[in-house]
Amino acid sequence: MCSRFSLYSNYPRFAHRVGELRVDHPPAPRYNVAPGTWIASIRRQADDPQLTFDNVWWGYKPEWAGETAPQPINARVETVATSKFYQAAFQRHRCLIPADGWFEWLPGTKPKQPHFLCREDREPFFFAGIWTERADGKPGAAIITEPARGSAADVHDRMPLILTDESIEPWLDPNLTDRETIRRFVRHVPAEAFTHWAVSTRMNKPGEGDDEGLLNPA
């Protein structure tokens, strides 16, 4: 799964890999991004040919869902294209969530021991996401996850689906709606590109800090 991540790279460092974007406000650095907050995204709205860099709520709940429906933060790659809850968004409302890394916790540790996972070369990357219009008219998103690969499997059995640069254009193409066609054009970043290390348990509580020191090795 992915329930906490960081985005601290300045906007030009990752935006140039996508192309021209409509931007209101570049994001401020965040080191401990938690669910139930506004997060940066790159998406296409309606039939607008230009991509938009804006915020979405990290919590996916279609406007047609009832009050008691869940508001998941993740969607499994195995079922996102076929589940009624996600299918329409997978076909028409795919998005990118920029990040520098994410956190997972080693099972069975007390207190819970967080690890920070990122690229070996420390380059920012994009989570594959989907978004939907919520009942309040605001966009809500979920990050797609897949089985953990490489060193990420040392920490958790799931990880975010992280797209190669070549996958960005087809992932955001609204004319690609068929699951098998999307699978042919979209690839994840190789497992060997990632590393991880233990960090302070201070990041277990978002209210205790959102600073660069959270990424220091424990």
PDB file of C-alpha atoms in Angstrom:
ATOM      1  CA  MET A   1       0.000   0.000   0.000  1.00  0.00           C
ATOM      2  CA  CYS A   2       0.985   3.641   0.096  1.00  0.00           C
ATOM      3  CA  SER A   3      -0.298   5.669   3.027  1.00  0.00           C
ATOM      4  CA  ARG A   4       2.402   8.334   3.386  1.00  0.00           C
ATOM      5  CA  PHE A   5       4.814   9.957   0.932  1.00  0.00           C
ATOM      6  CA  SER A   6       7.085  12.960   0.328  1.00  0.00           C
ATOM      7  CA  LEU A   7       7.228  15.574  -2.426  1.00  0.00           C
ATOM      8  CA  TYR A   8       9.995  18.099  -1.896  1.00  0.00           C
ATOM      9  CA  SER A   9      11.583  18.509  -5.352  1.00  0.00           C
ATOM     10  CA  ASN A  10      10.973  21.905  -6.901  1.00  0.00           C
ATOM     11  CA  TYR A  11       8.328  22.029  -9.595  1.00  0.00           C
ATOM     12  CA  PRO A  12      10.607  22.312 -12.703  1.00  0.00           C
ATOM     13  CA  ARG A  13      12.582  19.224 -11.647  1.00  0.00           C
ATOM     14  CA  PHE A  14       9.688  16.873 -12.441  1.00  0.00           C
ATOM     15  CA  ALA A  15       7.263  18.930 -14.547  1.00  0.00           C
ATOM     16  CA  HIS A  16       9.518  19.107 -17.611  1.00  0.00           C
ATOM     17  CA  ARG A  17       9.107  15.350 -18.074  1.00  0.00           C
ATOM     18  CA  VAL A  18       5.391  15.782 -18.726  1.00  0.00           C
ATOM     19  CA  GLY A  19       5.272  18.755 -21.075  1.00  0.00           C
ATOM     20  CA  GLU A  20       3.340  22.006 -20.982  1.00  0.00           C
ATOM     21  CA  LEU A  21       1.069  22.298 -17.964  1.00  0.00           C
ATOM     22  CA  ARG A  22      -1.502  24.765 -16.706  1.00  0.00           C
ATOM     23  CA  VAL A  23      -0.302  25.681 -13.224  1.00  0.00           C
ATOM     24  CA  ASP A  24      -1.932  27.785 -10.518  1.00  0.00           C
ATOM     25  CA  HIS A  25       0.538  27.390  -7.669  1.00  0.00           C
ATOM     26  CA  PRO A  26       3.666  25.187  -7.618  1.00  0.00           C
ATOM     27  CA  PRO A  27       3.684  22.955  -4.528  1.00  0.00           C
ATOM     28  CA  ALA A  28       5.572  23.768  -1.360  1.00  0.00           C
ATOM     29  CA  PRO A  29       7.927  21.032  -0.112  1.00  0.00           C
ATOM     30  CA  ARG A  30       6.177  18.370   1.979  1.00  0.00           C
ATOM     31  CA  TYR A  31       8.001  15.537   3.709  1.00  0.00           C
ATOM     32  CA  ASN A  32       5.120  13.733   5.423  1.00  0.00           C
ATOM     33  CA  VAL A  33       2.082  13.788   3.138  1.00  0.00           C
ATOM     34  CA  ALA A  34      -0.838  11.988   4.791  1.00  0.00           C
ATOM     35  CA  PRO A  35      -4.216  10.751   3.508  1.00  0.00           C
ATOM     36  CA  GLY A  36      -7.160  13.087   3.850  1.00  0.00           C
ATOM     37  CA  THR A  37      -5.181  16.095   2.614  1.00  0.00           C
ATOM     38  CA  TRP A  38      -4.811  17.918  -0.697  1.00  0.00           C
ATOM     39  CA  ILE A  39      -2.008  16.497  -2.814  1.00  0.00           C
ATOM     40  CA  ALA A  40      -0.406  17.588  -6.091  1.00  0.00           C
ATOM     41  CA  SER A  41      -1.554  15.888  -9.296  1.00  0.00           C
ATOM     42  CA  ILE A  42      -1.225  16.107 -13.057  1.00  0.00           C
ATOM     43  CA  ARG A  43      -4.450  15.330 -14.913  1.00  0.00           C
ATOM     44  CA  ARG A  44      -6.609  16.190 -17.877  1.00  0.00           C
ATOM     45  CA  GLN A  45      -9.984  17.762 -17.113  1.00  0.00           C
ATOM     46  CA  ALA A  46     -12.998  17.119 -19.385  1.00  0.00           C
ATOM     47  CA  ASP A  47     -11.977  17.554 -23.034  1.00  0.00           C
ATOM     48  CA  ASP A  48      -9.248  20.096 -22.323  1.00  0.00           C
ATOM     49  CA  PRO A  49      -6.202  19.137 -24.434  1.00  0.00           C
ATOM     50  CA  GLN A  50      -3.842  20.800 -21.971  1.00  0.00           C
ATOM     51  CA  LEU A  51      -2.810  19.011 -18.802  1.00  0.00           C
ATOM     52  CA  THR A  52      -3.434  20.684 -15.464  1.00  0.00           C
ATOM     53  CA  PHE A  53      -1.160  20.705 -12.448  1.00  0.00           C
ATOM     54  CA  ASP A  54      -3.449  21.134  -9.450  1.00  0.00           C
ATOM     55  CA  ASN A  55      -4.513  19.582  -6.152  1.00  0.00           C
ATOM     56  CA  VAL A  56      -6.766  16.603  -5.543  1.00  0.00           C
ATOM     57  CA  TRP A  57      -8.066  15.230  -2.281  1.00  0.00           C
ATOM     58  CA  TRP A  58      -6.273  12.044  -1.237  1.00  0.00           C
ATOM     59  CA  GLY A  59      -9.365   9.903  -0.772  1.00  0.00           C
ATOM     60  CA  TYR A  60     -11.374   8.395  -3.623  1.00  0.00           C
ATOM     61  CA  LYS A  61     -15.178   8.423  -3.419  1.00  0.00           C
ATOM     62  CA  PRO A  62     -17.352   8.805  -6.547  1.00  0.00           C
ATOM     63  CA  GLU A  63     -20.243  11.236  -6.299  1.00  0.00           C
ATOM     64  CA  TRP A  64     -22.723   8.394  -6.869  1.00  0.00           C
ATOM     65  CA  ALA A  65     -21.443   6.423  -3.860  1.00  0.00           C
ATOM     66  CA  GLY A  66     -23.551   6.476  -0.702  1.00  0.00           C
ATOM     67  CA  GLU A  67     -22.610   8.167   2.548  1.00  0.00           C
ATOM     68  CA  THR A  68     -21.376   4.913   4.053  1.00  0.00           C
ATOM     69  CA  ALA A  69     -19.199   4.011   1.053  1.00  0.00           C
ATOM     70  CA  PRO A  70     -15.463   3.746   1.724  1.00  0.00           C
ATOM     71  CA  GLN A  71     -12.997   6.462   0.754  1.00  0.00           C
ATOM     72  CA  PRO A  72      -9.895   4.441  -0.171  1.00  0.00           C
ATOM     73  CA  ILE A  73      -6.504   6.028  -0.678  1.00  0.00           C
ATOM     74  CA  ASN A  74      -5.180   3.110  -2.760  1.00  0.00           C
ATOM     75  CA  ALA A  75      -6.555   0.946  -5.580  1.00  0.00           C
ATOM     76  CA  ARG A  76      -5.065  -2.437  -6.455  1.00  0.00           C
ATOM     77  CA  VAL A  77      -3.683  -2.764  -9.975  1.00  0.00           C
ATOM     78  CA  GLU A  78      -5.156  -6.279 -10.172  1.00  0.00           C
ATOM     79  CA  THR A  79      -8.756  -5.046  -9.918  1.00  0.00           C
ATOM     80  CA  VAL A  80      -8.786  -1.304 -10.711  1.00  0.00           C
ATOM     81  CA  ALA A  81      -9.891  -1.883 -14.323  1.00  0.00           C
ATOM     82  CA  THR A  82     -12.745  -4.255 -13.468  1.00  0.00           C
ATOM     83  CA  SER A  83     -14.137  -3.051 -10.133  1.00  0.00           C
ATOM     84  CA  LYS A  84     -17.367  -1.060 -10.499  1.00  0.00           C
ATOM     85  CA  PHE A  85     -16.040   1.370  -7.896  1.00  0.00           C
ATOM     86  CA  TYR A  86     -12.959   2.263  -9.968  1.00  0.00           C
ATOM     87  CA  GLN A  87     -13.659   1.202 -13.557  1.00  0.00           C
ATOM     88  CA  ALA A  88     -14.905   4.522 -14.950  1.00  0.00           C
ATOM     89  CA  ALA A  89     -11.989   6.432 -13.445  1.00  0.00           C
ATOM     90  CA  PHE A  90      -9.484   3.898 -14.774  1.00  0.00           C
ATOM     91  CA  GLN A  91     -10.899   4.356 -18.265  1.00  0.00           C
ATOM     92  CA  ARG A  92     -11.250   8.156 -18.346  1.00  0.00           C
ATOM     93  CA  HIS A  93      -9.711   9.762 -15.253  1.00  0.00           C
ATOM     94  CA  ARG A  94      -6.150   8.550 -14.878  1.00  0.00           C
ATOM     95  CA  CYS A  95      -3.641  10.935 -13.326  1.00  0.00           C
ATOM     96  CA  LEU A  96      -0.074  11.283 -12.067  1.00  0.00           C
ATOM     97  CA  ILE A  97       0.904  11.915  -8.453  1.00  0.00           C
ATOM     98  CA  PRO A  98       4.462  13.344  -8.281  1.00  0.00           C
ATOM     99  CA  ALA A  99       6.633  12.140  -5.385  1.00  0.00           C
ATOM    100  CA  ASP A 100      10.219  11.851  -4.198  1.00  0.00           C
ATOM    101  CA  GLY A 101       9.605   8.785  -2.041  1.00  0.00           C
ATOM    102  CA  TRP A 102       7.151   6.986   0.174  1.00  0.00           C
ATOM    103  CA  PHE A 103       7.059   5.381   3.624  1.00  0.00           C
ATOM    104  CA  GLU A 104       6.256   1.872   4.787  1.00  0.00           C
ATOM    105  CA  TRP A 105       6.528   0.217   8.182  1.00  0.00           C
ATOM    106  CA  LEU A 106       8.313  -3.003   9.063  1.00  0.00           C
ATOM    107  CA  PRO A 107       5.743  -5.528  10.315  1.00  0.00           C
ATOM    108  CA  GLY A 108       5.930  -6.598  13.950  1.00  0.00           C
ATOM    109  CA  THR A 109       7.967  -3.633  15.197  1.00  0.00           C
ATOM    110  CA  LYS A 110       7.034  -1.668  18.358  1.00  0.00           C
ATOM    111  CA  PRO A 111       6.973   1.232  18.016  1.00  0.00           C
ATOM    112  CA  LYS A 112       6.223   0.881  14.317  1.00  0.00           C
ATOM    113  CA  GLN A 113       9.501   1.342  12.440  1.00  0.00           C
ATOM    114  CA  PRO A 114       9.119   3.442   9.277  1.00  0.00           C
ATOM    115  CA  HIS A 115      11.352   3.111   6.237  1.00  0.00           C
ATOM    116  CA  PHE A 116      11.721   5.675   3.481  1.00  0.00           C
ATOM    117  CA  LEU A 117      11.745   4.263  -0.058  1.00  0.00           C
ATOM    118  CA  CYS A 118      13.022   6.245  -3.018  1.00  0.00           C
ATOM    119  CA  ARG A 119      15.035   5.958  -6.220  1.00  0.00           C
ATOM    120  CA  GLU A 120      18.728   5.118  -5.915  1.00  0.00           C
ATOM    121  CA  ASP A 121      19.490   8.223  -7.995  1.00  0.00           C
ATOM    122  CA  ARG A 122      17.133  10.345  -5.829  1.00  0.00           C
ATOM    123  CA  GLU A 123      15.170  11.505  -8.874  1.00  0.00           C
ATOM    124  CA  PRO A 124      11.471  12.323  -8.366  1.00  0.00           C
ATOM    125  CA  PHE A 125       8.909  10.059 -10.020  1.00  0.00           C
ATOM    126  CA  PHE A 126       5.191   9.638 -10.661  1.00  0.00           C
ATOM    127  CA  PHE A 127       2.712   7.344  -8.964  1.00  0.00           C
ATOM    128  CA  ALA A 128      -0.058   6.088 -11.232  1.00  0.00           C
ATOM    129  CA  GLY A 129      -3.362   7.431  -9.914  1.00  0.00           C
ATOM    130  CA  ILE A 130      -7.049   7.686 -10.687  1.00  0.00           C
ATOM    131  CA  TRP A 131      -9.436  10.464  -9.752  1.00  0.00           C
ATOM    132  CA  THR A 132     -13.180  11.041  -9.556  1.00  0.00           C
ATOM    133  CA  GLU A 133     -15.591  13.881  -8.891  1.00  0.00           C
ATOM    134  CA  ARG A 134     -16.810  13.655  -5.308  1.00  0.00           C
ATOM    135  CA  ALA A 135     -20.265  14.605  -4.056  1.00  0.00           C
ATOM    136  CA  ASP A 136     -18.941  18.048  -3.065  1.00  0.00           C
ATOM    137  CA  GLY A 137     -17.739  18.651  -6.644  1.00  0.00           C
ATOM    138  CA  LYS A 138     -14.055  18.416  -5.703  1.00  0.00           C
ATOM    139  CA  PRO A 139     -11.681  15.814  -7.226  1.00  0.00           C
ATOM    140  CA  GLY A 140     -10.653  12.854  -5.072  1.00  0.00           C
ATOM    141  CA  ALA A 141      -7.844  10.459  -5.940  1.00  0.00           C
ATOM    142  CA  ALA A 142      -6.377   7.054  -5.151  1.00  0.00           C
ATOM    143  CA  ILE A 143      -2.835   5.817  -5.776  1.00  0.00           C
ATOM    144  CA  ILE A 144      -2.615   2.499  -7.607  1.00  0.00           C
ATOM    145  CA  THR A 145      -0.550  -0.215  -5.927  1.00  0.00           C
ATOM    146  CA  GLU A 146       1.042  -3.431  -7.132  1.00  0.00           C
ATOM    147  CA  PRO A 147       2.871  -6.364  -5.478  1.00  0.00           C
ATOM    148  CA  ALA A 148       6.152  -5.161  -3.992  1.00  0.00           C
ATOM    149  CA  ARG A 149       9.266  -5.793  -6.072  1.00  0.00           C
ATOM    150  CA  GLY A 150      12.981  -5.759  -5.341  1.00  0.00           C
ATOM    151  CA  SER A 151      14.142  -4.159  -2.100  1.00  0.00           C
ATOM    152  CA  ALA A 152      10.668  -2.716  -1.482  1.00  0.00           C
ATOM    153  CA  ALA A 153       9.499  -6.260  -0.697  1.00  0.00           C
ATOM    154  CA  ASP A 154      11.800  -6.218   2.350  1.00  0.00           C
ATOM    155  CA  VAL A 155       9.473  -3.715   3.987  1.00  0.00           C
ATOM    156  CA  HIS A 156       5.946  -4.421   2.684  1.00  0.00           C
ATOM    157  CA  ASP A 157       4.112  -6.762   0.328  1.00  0.00           C
ATOM    158  CA  ARG A 158       2.650  -3.866  -1.711  1.00  0.00           C
ATOM    159  CA  MET A 159       4.125  -0.751  -3.315  1.00  0.00           C
ATOM    160  CA  PRO A 160       2.868   2.140  -5.446  1.00  0.00           C
ATOM    161  CA  LEU A 161       2.744   1.633  -9.200  1.00  0.00           C
ATOM    162  CA  ILE A 162       5.515   3.974 -10.390  1.00  0.00           C
ATOM    163  CA  LEU A 163       5.512   4.801 -14.092  1.00  0.00           C
ATOM    164  CA  THR A 164       8.431   5.061 -16.501  1.00  0.00           C
ATOM    165  CA  ASP A 165       8.744   8.356 -18.380  1.00  0.00           C
ATOM    166  CA  GLU A 166       7.698   6.569 -21.583  1.00  0.00           C
ATOM    167  CA  SER A 167       4.446   5.519 -19.904  1.00  0.00           C
ATOM    168  CA  ILE A 168       3.341   9.022 -18.966  1.00  0.00           C
ATOM    169  CA  GLU A 169       1.757   9.983 -22.282  1.00  0.00           C
ATOM    170  CA  PRO A 170      -0.309   6.793 -22.757  1.00  0.00           C
ATOM    171  CA  TRP A 171      -1.338   6.784 -19.095  1.00  0.00           C
ATOM    172  CA  LEU A 172      -2.810  10.274 -19.480  1.00  0.00           C
ATOM    173  CA  ASP A 173      -4.343   9.600 -22.915  1.00  0.00           C
ATOM    174  CA  PRO A 174      -8.166   9.658 -22.523  1.00  0.00           C
ATOM    175  CA  ASN A 175      -8.558   7.787 -25.818  1.00  0.00           C
ATOM    176  CA  LEU A 176      -6.909   4.704 -24.330  1.00  0.00           C
ATOM    177  CA  THR A 177      -9.675   2.992 -22.393  1.00  0.00           C
ATOM    178  CA  ASP A 178      -9.143  -0.720 -22.991  1.00  0.00           C
ATOM    179  CA  ARG A 179      -7.341  -2.519 -20.177  1.00  0.00           C
ATOM    180  CA  GLU A 180      -5.165  -4.707 -22.390  1.00  0.00           C
ATOM    181  CA  THR A 181      -4.168  -1.785 -24.611  1.00  0.00           C
ATOM    182  CA  ILE A 182      -3.142   0.240 -21.574  1.00  0.00           C
ATOM    183  CA  ARG A 183      -1.113  -2.694 -20.264  1.00  0.00           C
ATOM    184  CA  ARG A 184       0.822  -2.871 -23.546  1.00  0.00           C
ATOM    185  CA  PHE A 185       1.867   0.765 -23.390  1.00  0.00           C
ATOM    186  CA  VAL A 186       2.329   1.345 -19.656  1.00  0.00           C
ATOM    187  CA  ARG A 187       5.352   0.041 -17.718  1.00  0.00           C
ATOM    188  CA  HIS A 188       6.590   0.351 -14.161  1.00  0.00           C
ATOM    189  CA  VAL A 189      10.074   1.520 -13.186  1.00  0.00           C
ATOM    190  CA  PRO A 190      12.441  -1.461 -12.726  1.00  0.00           C
ATOM    191  CA  ALA A 191      12.705  -2.801  -9.173  1.00  0.00           C
ATOM    192  CA  GLU A 192      16.467  -2.275  -8.985  1.00  0.00           C
ATOM    193  CA  ALA A 193      15.964   1.485  -9.259  1.00  0.00           C
ATOM    194  CA  PHE A 194      14.777   1.716  -5.618  1.00  0.00           C
ATOM    195  CA  THR A 195      16.375   1.668  -2.200  1.00  0.00           C
ATOM    196  CA  HIS A 196      15.204   2.241   1.382  1.00  0.00           C
ATOM    197  CA  TRP A 197      16.412   2.936   4.916  1.00  0.00           C
ATOM    198  CA  ALA A 198      14.952   3.230   8.419  1.00  0.00           C
ATOM    199  CA  VAL A 199      13.921   6.723   9.530  1.00  0.00           C
ATOM    200  CA  SER A 200      12.742   8.336  12.744  1.00  0.00           C
ATOM    201  CA  THR A 201       9.484   7.160  14.305  1.00  0.00           C
ATOM    202  CA  ARG A 202       8.667  10.867  14.568  1.00  0.00           C
ATOM    203  CA  MET A 203       7.103  10.588  11.118  1.00  0.00           C
ATOM    204  CA  ASN A 204       4.508   8.131  12.424  1.00  0.00           C
ATOM    205  CA  LYS A 205       2.384  11.108  13.435  1.00  0.00           C
ATOM    206  CA  PRO A 206       1.967  13.766  10.715  1.00  0.00           C
ATOM    207  CA  GLY A 207       1.311  16.455  13.323  1.00  0.00           C
ATOM    208  CA  GLU A 208       4.762  15.988  14.878  1.00  0.00           C
ATOM    209  CA  GLY A 209       6.625  17.485  11.962  1.00  0.00           C
ATOM    210  CA  ASP A 210       6.958  17.959   8.231  1.00  0.00           C
ATOM    211  CA  ASP A 211      10.626  18.685   7.741  1.00  0.00           C
ATOM    212  CA  GLU A 212      13.653  17.323   5.925  1.00  0.00           C
ATOM    213  CA  GLY A 213      14.982  15.730   9.093  1.00  0.00           C
ATOM    214  CA  LEU A 214      12.273  13.074   8.849  1.00  0.00           C
ATOM    215  CA  LEU A 215      14.278  11.436   6.044  1.00  0.00           C
ATOM    216  CA  ASN A 216      17.525  11.096   7.995  1.00  0.00           C
ATOM    217  CA  PRO A 217      18.603   7.482   8.644  1.00  0.00           C
ATOM    218  CA  ALA A 218      17.484   6.296  12.076  1.00  0.00           C
TER     219      ALA A 218
END
